[in-house]
Short mmCIF file of C-alpha atoms in Angstrom, two decimals:
data_model
loop_
_atom_site.label_atom_id
_atom_site.label_comp_id
_atom_site.label_asym_id
_atom_site.label_seq_id
_atom_site.Cartn_x
_atom_site.Cartn_y
_atom_site.Cartn_z
CA MET A 8 -101.96 -122.95 -58.97
CA SER A 9 -104.33 -120.01 -58.24
CA ASP A 10 -106.49 -119.72 -55.13
CA GLN A 11 -109.52 -119.75 -57.38
CA ALA A 12 -108.52 -123.10 -58.81
CA LEU A 13 -108.02 -124.55 -55.31
CA ALA A 14 -111.45 -123.42 -54.10
CA LEU A 15 -113.91 -126.25 -53.69
CA PRO A 16 -117.23 -125.79 -55.48
CA ALA A 17 -120.23 -125.29 -53.30
CA HIS A 18 -122.40 -128.38 -53.08
CA PRO A 19 -126.01 -127.46 -53.96
CA ALA A 20 -127.34 -130.48 -52.08
CA LEU A 21 -125.73 -129.32 -48.80
CA ALA A 22 -127.18 -125.83 -49.13
CA ASP A 23 -130.61 -127.25 -49.94
CA SER A 24 -130.36 -129.58 -46.93
CA ALA A 25 -129.48 -126.70 -44.60
CA ARG A 26 -132.39 -124.64 -45.91
CA GLU A 27 -134.72 -127.60 -45.48
CA ARG A 28 -133.59 -128.13 -41.88
CA LEU A 29 -134.14 -124.45 -41.10
CA ARG A 30 -137.55 -124.57 -42.74
CA ALA A 31 -138.45 -127.69 -40.74
CA ARG A 32 -137.45 -126.00 -37.47
CA LEU A 33 -139.54 -122.95 -38.30
CA ARG A 34 -142.41 -125.13 -39.47
CA GLY A 35 -142.39 -127.28 -36.33
CA ARG A 36 -143.79 -130.78 -36.02
CA PRO A 37 -145.66 -132.15 -39.04
CA ALA A 38 -148.78 -132.75 -36.94
CA ASP A 39 -148.91 -129.10 -35.81
CA PRO A 40 -150.52 -126.35 -37.92
CA PRO A 41 -148.07 -124.28 -40.00
CA TRP A 42 -148.47 -121.19 -37.82
CA SER A 43 -147.75 -122.85 -34.47
CA ARG A 44 -143.94 -122.65 -34.42
CA LEU A 45 -143.84 -119.03 -35.60
CA ALA A 46 -146.50 -118.16 -33.03
CA LEU A 47 -144.40 -119.78 -30.29
CA LEU A 48 -141.34 -117.84 -31.41
CA GLY A 49 -143.41 -114.66 -31.27
CA VAL A 50 -144.67 -115.38 -27.74
CA ALA A 51 -141.17 -116.32 -26.58
CA LEU A 52 -139.81 -113.09 -28.06
CA LEU A 53 -142.54 -111.11 -26.30
CA ALA A 54 -141.68 -112.81 -23.00
CA ALA A 55 -137.99 -112.08 -23.52
CA VAL A 56 -138.69 -108.39 -24.15
CA LEU A 57 -140.89 -108.09 -21.05
CA MET A 58 -138.41 -109.89 -18.84
CA LEU A 59 -135.12 -108.53 -20.18
CA TRP A 60 -135.89 -104.97 -21.30
CA GLY A 61 -134.24 -102.45 -18.98
CA LEU A 62 -133.54 -105.27 -16.55
CA THR A 63 -131.10 -103.30 -14.43
CA VAL A 64 -133.74 -100.67 -13.57
CA ASN A 65 -134.38 -102.79 -10.47
CA GLY A 66 -130.79 -102.34 -9.31
CA TYR A 67 -130.01 -105.01 -6.72
CA ALA A 68 -133.77 -105.69 -6.23
CA ASN A 69 -133.99 -107.52 -2.91
CA THR A 70 -130.60 -106.62 -1.46
CA TYR A 71 -130.89 -109.36 1.15
CA TYR A 72 -130.50 -111.96 -1.58
CA ALA A 73 -128.08 -109.74 -3.50
CA SER A 74 -125.78 -109.81 -0.45
CA ALA A 75 -125.76 -113.59 -0.60
CA VAL A 76 -125.12 -113.60 -4.35
CA TYR A 77 -122.19 -111.24 -3.84
CA ALA A 78 -120.68 -113.39 -1.09
CA ASP A 79 -121.25 -116.68 -2.87
CA SER A 80 -119.81 -115.36 -6.13
CA HIS A 81 -116.56 -114.42 -4.34
CA SER A 82 -116.11 -117.39 -2.03
CA TRP A 83 -116.65 -121.04 -2.86
CA SER A 84 -116.92 -121.75 0.85
CA ALA A 85 -119.73 -119.20 1.20
CA PHE A 86 -121.29 -120.73 -1.94
CA LEU A 87 -121.28 -124.23 -0.44
CA TYR A 88 -122.79 -123.09 2.86
CA ASN A 89 -125.37 -120.74 1.26
CA ALA A 90 -123.92 -117.90 3.34
CA LEU A 91 -125.27 -114.37 3.42
CA ASP A 92 -121.83 -112.85 3.97
CA LEU A 93 -118.20 -113.42 3.07
CA SER A 94 -117.32 -114.32 6.65
CA ARG A 95 -119.87 -117.17 6.59
CA TYR A 96 -121.41 -115.85 9.78
CA VAL A 97 -125.06 -116.48 8.86
CA SER A 98 -126.93 -118.25 6.06
CA ILE A 99 -129.87 -116.89 4.10
CA ASP A 100 -133.42 -117.94 4.94
CA LYS A 101 -133.88 -120.22 1.91
CA THR A 102 -132.36 -123.37 0.48
CA PRO A 103 -129.56 -122.54 -1.97
CA LEU A 104 -130.41 -123.40 -5.57
CA SER A 105 -131.61 -119.95 -6.67
CA ILE A 106 -128.67 -118.18 -5.02
CA TRP A 107 -126.26 -120.68 -6.58
CA MET A 108 -127.73 -119.98 -10.03
CA MET A 109 -127.25 -116.23 -9.65
CA ALA A 110 -123.83 -116.57 -8.02
CA LEU A 111 -122.55 -118.69 -10.91
CA SER A 112 -123.77 -116.05 -13.35
CA ALA A 113 -121.94 -113.41 -11.30
CA ARG A 114 -118.77 -115.50 -11.43
CA VAL A 115 -118.99 -115.67 -15.23
CA PHE A 116 -119.93 -112.04 -15.93
CA GLY A 117 -118.70 -110.32 -12.78
CA PHE A 118 -121.01 -109.25 -9.99
CA SER A 119 -123.54 -106.68 -11.19
CA SER A 120 -127.26 -106.10 -11.27
CA PHE A 121 -127.47 -107.55 -14.79
CA ALA A 122 -125.41 -110.65 -14.03
CA MET A 123 -127.53 -111.36 -10.96
CA LEU A 124 -130.95 -110.81 -12.56
CA LEU A 125 -130.25 -112.39 -15.97
CA PRO A 126 -130.77 -116.03 -14.84
CA ASP A 127 -134.17 -115.19 -13.35
CA ALA A 128 -135.27 -113.48 -16.57
CA LEU A 129 -134.19 -116.52 -18.58
CA CYS A 130 -136.10 -118.75 -16.15
CA GLY A 131 -139.22 -116.70 -16.88
CA VAL A 132 -138.83 -117.09 -20.65
CA ALA A 133 -138.11 -120.82 -20.27
CA SER A 134 -141.25 -121.29 -18.15
CA VAL A 135 -143.35 -119.85 -20.99
CA VAL A 136 -141.76 -122.18 -23.57
CA VAL A 137 -141.98 -125.32 -21.41
CA LEU A 138 -145.59 -124.59 -20.48
CA HIS A 139 -146.38 -124.32 -24.19
CA ASP A 140 -145.05 -127.81 -24.87
CA ALA A 141 -146.84 -129.34 -21.88
CA VAL A 142 -150.16 -127.85 -23.02
CA ARG A 143 -149.57 -128.67 -26.70
CA ARG A 144 -149.30 -132.36 -25.82
CA THR A 145 -152.64 -132.38 -24.02
CA LEU A 146 -154.94 -129.56 -25.17
CA GLY A 147 -153.48 -128.87 -28.62
CA PRO A 148 -151.45 -126.12 -30.27
CA ARG A 149 -154.08 -123.36 -30.04
CA ALA A 150 -154.50 -123.72 -26.28
CA ALA A 151 -150.71 -124.03 -25.94
CA ILE A 152 -150.06 -120.69 -27.65
CA LEU A 153 -152.81 -118.97 -25.71
CA ALA A 154 -151.65 -120.39 -22.34
CA ALA A 155 -148.04 -119.38 -23.05
CA LEU A 156 -149.21 -115.87 -24.00
CA MET A 157 -151.31 -115.54 -20.85
CA LEU A 158 -148.44 -116.67 -18.64
CA ALA A 159 -146.04 -114.24 -20.32
CA LEU A 160 -148.48 -111.37 -19.74
CA THR A 161 -149.35 -112.18 -16.11
CA PRO A 162 -148.05 -109.23 -14.06
CA VAL A 163 -146.63 -111.31 -11.19
CA THR A 164 -144.78 -113.53 -13.69
CA VAL A 165 -143.15 -110.50 -15.28
CA LEU A 166 -142.32 -109.10 -11.85
CA MET A 167 -140.59 -112.19 -10.47
CA SER A 168 -138.73 -112.83 -13.73
CA ARG A 169 -137.07 -109.43 -13.23
CA PHE A 170 -136.31 -109.96 -9.54
CA ASN A 171 -133.81 -111.93 -7.48
CA ASN A 172 -136.19 -113.77 -5.14
CA PRO A 173 -136.24 -117.57 -5.65
CA ASP A 174 -139.67 -117.60 -7.32
CA ALA A 175 -138.63 -117.46 -11.00
CA LEU A 176 -136.52 -120.62 -10.66
CA LEU A 177 -139.19 -122.24 -8.48
CA VAL A 178 -141.86 -121.72 -11.16
CA LEU A 179 -139.61 -123.04 -13.93
CA LEU A 180 -138.81 -126.22 -12.00
CA LEU A 181 -142.48 -126.79 -11.16
CA VAL A 182 -143.61 -126.22 -14.76
CA CYS A 183 -140.91 -128.66 -15.88
CA SER A 184 -142.20 -131.20 -13.35
CA ALA A 185 -145.68 -130.82 -14.86
CA TRP A 186 -144.19 -131.35 -18.34
CA ALA A 187 -142.44 -134.52 -17.12
CA THR A 188 -145.72 -135.77 -15.61
CA VAL A 189 -147.51 -135.15 -18.90
CA ARG A 190 -144.82 -137.21 -20.65
CA ALA A 191 -145.28 -139.96 -18.07
CA ILE A 192 -149.04 -139.97 -18.74
CA GLU A 193 -148.29 -140.22 -22.47
CA THR A 194 -145.74 -143.02 -22.26
CA GLY A 195 -146.17 -144.74 -18.89
CA ARG A 196 -142.39 -144.72 -18.54
CA THR A 197 -140.98 -144.65 -15.05
CA ARG A 198 -138.11 -142.41 -16.08
CA HIS A 199 -140.46 -139.53 -16.86
CA LEU A 200 -142.12 -139.83 -13.46
CA LEU A 201 -138.72 -140.01 -11.77
CA LEU A 202 -137.74 -136.85 -13.64
CA ALA A 203 -140.84 -135.14 -12.26
CA GLY A 204 -139.86 -136.25 -8.75
CA LEU A 205 -136.30 -135.02 -9.24
CA LEU A 206 -137.52 -131.61 -10.41
CA VAL A 207 -139.80 -131.18 -7.40
CA GLY A 208 -136.85 -132.08 -5.16
CA LEU A 209 -134.78 -129.39 -6.86
CA ALA A 210 -137.70 -126.97 -6.39
CA PHE A 211 -137.60 -127.79 -2.66
CA ASN A 212 -133.93 -126.81 -2.71
CA THR A 213 -135.10 -123.51 -4.19
CA LYS A 214 -137.98 -122.53 -1.89
CA MET A 215 -138.56 -125.37 0.53
CA LEU A 216 -142.11 -126.47 1.36
CA GLN A 217 -143.83 -124.29 -1.25
CA ALA A 218 -142.50 -126.71 -3.86
CA TYR A 219 -144.62 -129.50 -2.42
CA LEU A 220 -147.91 -127.73 -3.16
CA VAL A 221 -147.86 -129.27 -6.66
CA LEU A 222 -147.40 -132.84 -5.43
CA PRO A 223 -151.14 -133.64 -5.10
CA ALA A 224 -151.74 -132.44 -8.67
CA LEU A 225 -148.85 -134.39 -10.20
CA ALA A 226 -149.49 -137.59 -8.25
CA LEU A 227 -153.26 -137.74 -8.64
CA ALA A 228 -153.15 -136.82 -12.33
CA TYR A 229 -150.78 -139.72 -13.04
CA LEU A 230 -152.56 -142.13 -10.70
CA TYR A 231 -155.84 -141.34 -12.45
CA ALA A 232 -154.79 -141.06 -16.10
CA GLY A 233 -151.48 -142.90 -16.44
CA PRO A 234 -151.37 -146.06 -18.59
CA GLY A 235 -151.06 -149.53 -17.14
CA ARG A 236 -152.42 -151.22 -14.05
CA ALA A 237 -153.20 -149.20 -10.94
CA ARG A 238 -150.69 -151.20 -8.89
CA ARG A 239 -147.89 -150.35 -11.31
CA ARG A 240 -148.82 -146.67 -11.35
CA LEU A 241 -148.85 -146.60 -7.55
CA THR A 242 -145.43 -148.27 -7.40
CA GLN A 243 -144.03 -145.75 -9.87
CA LEU A 244 -145.37 -142.90 -7.76
CA VAL A 245 -143.80 -144.32 -4.61
CA GLY A 246 -140.44 -144.44 -6.40
CA ALA A 247 -140.81 -140.89 -7.68
CA GLY A 248 -141.85 -139.68 -4.22
CA ALA A 249 -138.84 -141.36 -2.63
CA LEU A 250 -136.56 -139.61 -5.11
CA THR A 251 -138.26 -136.27 -4.38
CA PHE A 252 -137.62 -136.57 -0.66
CA ALA A 253 -134.07 -137.86 -1.13
CA VAL A 254 -133.15 -134.90 -3.35
CA SER A 255 -134.97 -132.51 -1.01
CA ALA A 256 -133.00 -133.69 2.01
CA ALA A 257 -129.58 -134.05 0.37
CA TRP A 258 -128.12 -130.58 0.91
CA VAL A 259 -129.98 -129.78 4.14
CA GLY A 260 -129.04 -133.15 5.61
CA ALA A 261 -125.40 -132.58 4.69
CA MET A 262 -125.45 -129.16 6.39
CA MET A 263 -126.93 -130.60 9.57
CA LEU A 264 -124.14 -133.19 9.73
CA ILE A 265 -121.57 -130.39 9.99
CA PRO A 266 -120.93 -129.24 13.58
CA ALA A 267 -122.78 -126.00 14.29
CA ALA A 268 -119.58 -124.11 15.12
CA GLN A 269 -118.14 -124.90 11.67
CA ARG A 270 -121.02 -123.67 9.50
CA PRO A 271 -123.00 -120.42 9.22
CA TYR A 272 -125.77 -119.81 11.71
CA VAL A 273 -129.11 -120.63 10.06
CA GLY A 274 -130.90 -117.31 9.53
CA ASP A 275 -134.42 -116.78 10.92
CA THR A 276 -134.02 -119.54 13.53
CA LEU A 277 -133.56 -119.62 17.28
CA HIS A 278 -131.75 -122.96 17.47
CA ASN A 279 -129.46 -122.90 14.41
CA SER A 280 -131.30 -125.67 12.62
CA TRP A 281 -132.23 -125.98 8.96
CA TRP A 282 -135.09 -128.27 9.95
CA GLU A 283 -136.40 -125.52 12.23
CA LEU A 284 -136.22 -123.03 9.36
CA ILE A 285 -138.06 -125.37 6.97
CA PHE A 286 -140.82 -126.67 9.22
CA GLU A 287 -141.27 -123.80 11.69
CA ALA A 288 -139.98 -120.38 10.56
CA ASN A 289 -140.94 -120.93 6.91
CA GLY A 290 -143.60 -123.53 7.66
CA LEU A 291 -145.95 -123.72 10.62
CA ASN A 292 -145.23 -120.16 11.75
CA ARG A 293 -146.84 -118.91 8.54
CA VAL A 294 -149.99 -120.95 9.05
CA GLY A 295 -152.71 -120.37 11.60
CA SER A 296 -154.65 -117.52 13.09
CA SER A 297 -151.87 -115.14 14.03
CA GLY A 298 -148.80 -115.73 11.91
CA ALA A 299 -145.56 -113.94 12.50
CA GLY A 300 -146.49 -111.00 14.55
CA GLY A 301 -149.88 -110.77 12.97
CA VAL A 302 -148.58 -109.09 9.81
CA GLY A 303 -150.70 -111.39 7.71
CA GLY A 304 -153.88 -109.84 9.02
CA PRO A 305 -155.80 -106.94 7.50
CA GLY A 306 -153.45 -104.36 6.09
CA GLY A 307 -150.52 -106.79 6.11
CA PHE A 308 -148.38 -108.11 3.27
CA GLY A 309 -151.23 -109.86 1.46
CA GLY A 310 -154.35 -108.74 3.30
CA GLY A 311 -156.42 -110.89 5.63
CA GLN A 312 -157.20 -114.56 5.21
CA GLY A 313 -160.40 -115.44 3.38
CA VAL A 314 -161.85 -116.73 0.14
CA LEU A 315 -161.53 -113.29 -1.48
CA ARG A 316 -157.89 -112.68 -0.57
CA LEU A 317 -156.67 -113.18 -4.15
CA LEU A 318 -159.00 -110.37 -5.24
CA ASP A 319 -158.09 -107.86 -2.55
CA ALA A 320 -156.17 -104.60 -2.88
CA GLN A 321 -152.85 -106.25 -2.04
CA VAL A 322 -153.01 -109.28 -4.34
CA GLY A 323 -155.64 -108.71 -7.02
CA GLY A 324 -153.52 -106.81 -9.53
CA GLN A 325 -150.84 -109.48 -9.40
CA ILE A 326 -152.85 -112.54 -10.41
CA ALA A 327 -156.65 -112.05 -10.36
CA TRP A 328 -157.27 -110.84 -13.94
CA LEU A 329 -157.91 -114.29 -15.42
CA LEU A 330 -159.34 -116.08 -12.38
CA PRO A 331 -162.97 -116.05 -13.66
CA PHE A 332 -161.94 -117.69 -16.93
CA ALA A 333 -159.70 -120.17 -15.09
CA ALA A 334 -162.49 -121.29 -12.75
CA LEU A 335 -164.91 -121.59 -15.65
CA GLY A 336 -162.28 -123.32 -17.78
CA LEU A 337 -161.81 -126.07 -15.18
CA LEU A 338 -165.55 -126.76 -14.99
CA VAL A 339 -166.08 -126.62 -18.76
CA GLY A 340 -163.02 -128.73 -19.52
CA LEU A 341 -164.00 -131.52 -17.13
CA TRP A 342 -167.60 -131.49 -18.40
CA VAL A 343 -166.65 -131.56 -22.07
CA ARG A 344 -164.21 -134.45 -21.55
CA ARG A 345 -166.41 -136.39 -19.11
CA ARG A 346 -167.08 -139.32 -21.47
CA THR A 347 -163.53 -139.77 -22.75
CA PRO A 348 -161.36 -142.78 -21.76
CA ARG A 349 -159.52 -142.73 -18.44
CA THR A 350 -156.20 -142.05 -20.17
CA ASP A 351 -157.50 -139.09 -22.19
CA PRO A 352 -154.61 -136.56 -22.11
CA ALA A 353 -156.90 -133.52 -22.25
CA ARG A 354 -158.90 -134.58 -19.21
CA ALA A 355 -155.64 -135.45 -17.45
CA ALA A 356 -154.48 -131.90 -18.12
CA TYR A 357 -157.61 -130.44 -16.52
CA VAL A 358 -157.10 -132.71 -13.50
CA LEU A 359 -153.44 -131.74 -13.18
CA TRP A 360 -153.77 -127.99 -13.61
CA GLY A 361 -157.11 -127.88 -11.79
CA LEU A 362 -155.68 -129.52 -8.67
CA TRP A 363 -152.59 -127.33 -8.98
CA ALA A 364 -154.80 -124.24 -8.92
CA LEU A 365 -157.17 -125.43 -6.18
CA VAL A 366 -154.38 -126.37 -3.76
CA HIS A 367 -152.57 -123.07 -4.27
CA VAL A 368 -155.76 -121.03 -3.93
CA ALA A 369 -156.72 -122.86 -0.73
CA VAL A 370 -153.29 -122.46 0.86
CA PHE A 371 -152.80 -118.85 -0.23
CA SER A 372 -156.32 -117.74 0.67
CA LEU A 373 -157.12 -119.70 3.81
CA ALA A 374 -154.03 -121.28 5.35
CA LEU A 375 -151.26 -118.70 5.26
CA THR A 376 -151.29 -115.74 7.62
CA LEU A 377 -147.86 -114.49 6.57
CA PHE A 378 -148.42 -114.13 2.83
CA HIS A 379 -146.70 -112.04 0.17
CA PRO A 380 -148.58 -111.23 -3.06
CA TYR A 381 -145.69 -112.46 -5.22
CA TYR A 382 -146.20 -116.02 -3.93
CA THR A 383 -148.96 -116.17 -6.55
CA SER A 384 -146.37 -116.51 -9.33
CA ALA A 385 -146.58 -120.27 -8.63
CA LEU A 386 -150.33 -120.15 -9.32
CA ALA A 387 -149.94 -118.29 -12.63
CA PRO A 388 -149.16 -121.32 -14.89
CA ALA A 389 -152.31 -123.15 -13.81
CA VAL A 390 -154.46 -120.04 -14.24
CA ALA A 391 -153.06 -119.53 -17.75
CA VAL A 392 -153.73 -123.13 -18.83
CA LEU A 393 -157.25 -123.32 -17.42
CA ALA A 394 -158.24 -119.91 -18.80
CA ALA A 395 -156.89 -120.76 -22.27
CA GLY A 396 -158.49 -124.19 -22.33
CA GLY A 397 -161.87 -122.93 -21.13
CA LEU A 398 -162.00 -120.01 -23.55
CA LEU A 399 -161.26 -122.19 -26.58
CA ALA A 400 -163.55 -125.02 -25.45
CA LEU A 401 -166.45 -122.57 -25.28
CA TRP A 402 -165.54 -120.81 -28.53
CA ASP A 403 -165.50 -124.11 -30.43
CA ARG A 404 -169.11 -124.73 -29.33
CA VAL A 405 -170.55 -121.25 -29.75
CA ARG A 406 -172.04 -121.87 -33.21
CA VAL A 407 -173.82 -125.06 -32.19
CA SER A 408 -174.78 -124.35 -28.59
CA ARG A 409 -176.71 -121.43 -27.13
CA LEU A 410 -175.52 -122.47 -23.68
CA ALA A 411 -171.88 -122.22 -24.76
CA ALA A 412 -172.48 -118.78 -26.27
CA ALA A 413 -174.25 -117.55 -23.13
CA THR A 414 -171.54 -118.99 -20.86
CA LEU A 415 -168.75 -117.39 -22.87
CA ALA A 416 -170.61 -114.06 -22.92
CA LEU A 417 -171.09 -114.24 -19.13
CA ALA A 418 -167.40 -115.03 -18.62
CA LEU A 419 -166.38 -112.04 -20.75
CA VAL A 420 -168.64 -109.70 -18.79
CA ALA A 421 -167.42 -111.04 -15.42
CA THR A 422 -163.77 -110.70 -16.46
CA ALA A 423 -164.35 -107.16 -17.75
CA LEU A 424 -166.04 -106.10 -14.52
CA LEU A 425 -163.19 -107.58 -12.47
CA SER A 426 -160.62 -105.83 -14.67
CA THR A 427 -162.47 -102.54 -14.24
CA SER A 428 -162.49 -103.02 -10.47
CA LEU A 429 -158.75 -103.77 -10.39
CA LEU A 430 -157.92 -100.80 -12.62
CA ASP A 431 -160.12 -98.54 -10.53
CA ARG A 432 -157.76 -99.04 -7.59
CA THR A 433 -155.20 -96.87 -9.39
CA PRO A 434 -157.46 -94.26 -11.03
CA ALA A 435 -154.60 -92.15 -12.40
CA PHE A 436 -153.14 -95.14 -14.28
CA VAL A 437 -154.41 -95.45 -17.90
CA PRO A 438 -157.91 -94.22 -16.90
CA TRP A 439 -159.33 -94.80 -20.38
CA LEU A 440 -158.90 -98.57 -19.95
CA ARG A 441 -161.59 -98.56 -17.27
CA TRP A 442 -164.27 -97.82 -19.85
CA LEU A 443 -162.67 -99.37 -22.94
CA VAL A 444 -162.34 -102.88 -21.45
CA PRO A 445 -166.02 -103.25 -20.45
CA ALA A 446 -167.18 -101.59 -23.66
CA VAL A 447 -165.31 -104.11 -25.83
CA ALA A 448 -166.27 -107.05 -23.60
CA PHE A 449 -169.97 -106.14 -23.56
CA GLY A 450 -169.89 -105.66 -27.34
CA CYS A 451 -168.34 -109.10 -27.85
CA ALA A 452 -170.84 -110.67 -25.43
CA ALA A 453 -173.73 -109.11 -27.36
CA ALA A 454 -172.28 -110.34 -30.67
CA LEU A 455 -172.02 -113.88 -29.29
CA LEU A 456 -175.63 -113.87 -28.17
CA VAL A 457 -177.13 -112.18 -31.25
CA TRP A 458 -175.01 -113.59 -34.07
CA ARG A 459 -174.06 -116.88 -32.46
CA ALA A 460 -174.36 -118.96 -35.62
CA ARG A 461 -172.18 -116.52 -37.59
CA ALA A 462 -169.63 -115.70 -34.90
CA HIS A 463 -166.49 -114.42 -36.63
CA ALA A 464 -162.89 -114.89 -35.51
CA LEU A 465 -162.73 -111.10 -35.06
CA VAL A 466 -165.04 -111.48 -32.05
CA LEU A 467 -162.57 -113.89 -30.47
CA VAL A 468 -159.66 -111.51 -31.13
CA LEU A 469 -161.53 -108.57 -29.59
CA ALA A 470 -162.59 -110.71 -26.63
CA LEU A 471 -158.96 -111.70 -26.02
CA ALA A 472 -157.95 -108.05 -26.22
CA ALA A 473 -160.51 -107.16 -23.57
CA VAL A 474 -159.45 -110.04 -21.32
CA LEU A 475 -155.73 -109.29 -21.58
CA ALA A 476 -155.76 -105.48 -21.63
CA GLY A 477 -155.54 -105.14 -17.86
CA PRO A 478 -152.66 -107.58 -17.29
CA VAL A 479 -150.81 -106.12 -20.29
CA ALA A 480 -151.05 -102.63 -18.76
CA TYR A 481 -149.82 -103.85 -15.37
CA SER A 482 -146.97 -105.85 -16.95
CA LEU A 483 -145.79 -102.88 -19.01
CA ALA A 484 -145.95 -100.68 -15.90
CA THR A 485 -143.80 -103.23 -14.08
CA VAL A 486 -141.17 -103.16 -16.82
CA GLY A 487 -141.12 -99.37 -16.80
CA ARG A 488 -140.29 -98.76 -13.14
CA SER A 489 -137.80 -99.74 -10.47
CA VAL A 490 -139.00 -102.42 -8.03
CA THR A 491 -136.96 -103.18 -4.93
CA GLY A 492 -137.32 -104.45 -1.37
CA GLY A 493 -138.71 -107.49 0.36
CA ASN A 494 -142.35 -107.24 -0.76
CA PRO A 495 -142.30 -106.37 -4.49
CA LYS A 496 -145.52 -105.83 -6.41
CA ALA A 497 -146.27 -105.67 -10.11
CA GLY A 498 -148.13 -102.76 -11.63
CA PRO A 499 -147.94 -98.97 -11.61
CA ALA A 500 -145.94 -96.99 -9.09
CA ALA A 501 -149.07 -96.30 -6.99
CA ILE A 502 -149.06 -99.96 -5.97
CA GLU A 503 -145.80 -99.41 -4.04
CA SER A 504 -146.37 -95.80 -3.02
CA GLY A 505 -148.43 -96.64 0.02
CA LEU A 506 -151.85 -96.17 -1.61
CA LEU A 507 -152.42 -99.91 -1.68
CA SER A 508 -149.59 -101.16 0.48
CA GLY A 509 -150.14 -102.43 3.98
CA ALA A 510 -147.33 -103.27 6.33
CA PRO A 511 -143.92 -102.87 4.75
CA GLY A 512 -142.12 -105.93 3.48
CA ARG A 513 -139.66 -107.79 5.63
CA GLY A 514 -136.93 -105.60 4.35
CA GLY A 515 -134.29 -106.62 2.02
CA THR A 516 -131.00 -105.26 3.24
CA ALA A 517 -130.23 -101.69 2.31
CA ILE A 518 -126.49 -101.32 1.87
CA ALA A 519 -125.25 -97.75 1.85
CA GLY A 520 -123.15 -96.87 -1.15
CA GLY A 521 -123.91 -100.06 -3.04
CA PHE A 522 -121.90 -103.29 -2.95
CA PRO A 523 -118.17 -103.38 -2.26
CA ALA A 524 -115.67 -104.44 -4.86
CA ALA A 525 -114.35 -107.98 -5.01
CA GLY A 526 -112.83 -108.98 -1.73
CA GLY A 527 -114.87 -106.31 0.05
CA PRO A 528 -115.42 -106.07 3.78
CA ARG A 529 -117.15 -108.55 5.97
CA LEU A 530 -120.86 -107.68 6.05
CA PHE A 531 -121.75 -109.27 9.33
CA GLY A 532 -119.84 -109.94 12.48
CA GLY A 533 -120.13 -110.56 16.18
CA ALA A 534 -120.77 -113.54 18.35
CA ARG A 535 -122.99 -116.30 17.09
CA GLY A 536 -126.37 -116.63 18.68
CA GLY A 537 -130.08 -116.46 17.89
CA VAL A 538 -129.66 -114.47 14.68
CA SER A 539 -132.88 -113.66 12.90
CA SER A 540 -132.43 -112.06 9.50
CA GLY A 541 -135.97 -110.81 9.83
CA SER A 542 -135.11 -108.45 12.68
CA PRO A 543 -134.35 -105.02 11.20
CA GLY A 544 -131.33 -103.43 12.76
CA GLY A 545 -130.67 -106.56 14.81
CA LEU A 546 -127.08 -106.86 13.59
CA GLY A 547 -126.22 -103.23 14.27
CA LEU A 548 -123.74 -102.85 11.42
CA PRO A 549 -123.17 -99.32 10.07
CA GLY A 550 -124.75 -98.78 6.65
CA VAL A 551 -126.71 -102.02 6.72
CA ALA A 552 -130.33 -102.42 7.67
CA ALA A 553 -130.80 -106.15 7.96
CA GLY A 554 -134.02 -107.70 6.84
CA GLY A 555 -135.19 -111.09 5.76
CA GLY A 556 -135.84 -112.09 2.20
CA GLY A 557 -139.54 -112.06 2.82
CA ALA A 558 -140.09 -115.07 0.59
#
């Protein structure tokens, strides 16, 4: 019998079913507009290009953390102990989850710049997608697409998604915890709130106390807007909080049960204690009037403390572009939803992301003396959501409200002036943007005021272009250059050249000749004792300038 005779005929119904499933995936949920899924795919693709294109241009980025990834990818014992070196002499200055993620990638692909940085880039893309779904469930598909786009184009988000500091994983875990809280507000199910607690605990195992800055936002949003009786909601929150602290303490507690002589010395501490690292070196020592050696003061890592810190020369270009719209968005969103039921998901979203933003702004601006500009990557999701929600809430009311038109026009002008100020700090970088952005923004503002009743969608598109032009330019500049060291900054090369930089970052180890091959030499040695990874040259090893991670 011939092969042709044995061939089974294709079943038209199966082919039609496969095409229908593909069409349904591209179409998205029936309740969403037809364009929403394709728009999400476009934003996710844009994020992937920004975060993956030429990824290895950063080399080993922060070589302090790269040293730990190298050691942990070659020794399971070093992996378990979160060691900085193959000899397990000293640990890094952070809890281990981010290093574990990169070390596992290096075990799969072999240790290299790409293998180390790939997980962080994927975390950045995932944060954009998860944020979209969290916003879609509360503020709708238009705000979801716009918030995802704004997050993907935020310079500090692009920077940390191409770097090996813990921040990319931290942001992903925190955005996922917000998504789980939104689901808990939708359903009232304890499992969603427990998931949020678990994710914050994992975030603590990524970057310690910074993870807890979102707890007031998550807890108060659910306590205020969650379904059911207040007593039940409070009980659920207690259970979720207990899980958060149990997960947070699991690895650190296990390390502290091991005799000090049998584990690596805890970096950046005087008494070889993880609790000291968490609550003192990376906690109270960064808060107050002096900080660590006063480097948080004027001219330091992130400029001096004060309400305008996020706008200053050190930090502004990383995160400040959308702050006017975010502040306005919070006020407008709460006002517009003021008469809705307690469980209104949109108002719950403004409470959640508004508290998220306010806590981070207060801590970053007023509390921390030792502050790095890239910390603001944790603020970026809230800024994106509030800016997107506020812009659309005003646009939807422009044709029926003179106040809405005037407010939106004022926000456009304020954002354009801020963008011009930020761009003016690097006058040789795309100088034409400094006049194009205000020209477009002022034109759109005039159109809103004069032709309010006939405002066309083109005005909204041009307004978005004016709002996003600055962060797009800084993000593209970040992709196009090599960023290394302990205090990375997004934007053009002038940002790192010393024109805007204050005190140098806390290092990042510089290893002469690159990293050794598998089974390479011990990086650190000598007697144990008050090792501080933040003391350059303190280990005295040839070819290695030791420095802390700076995070």
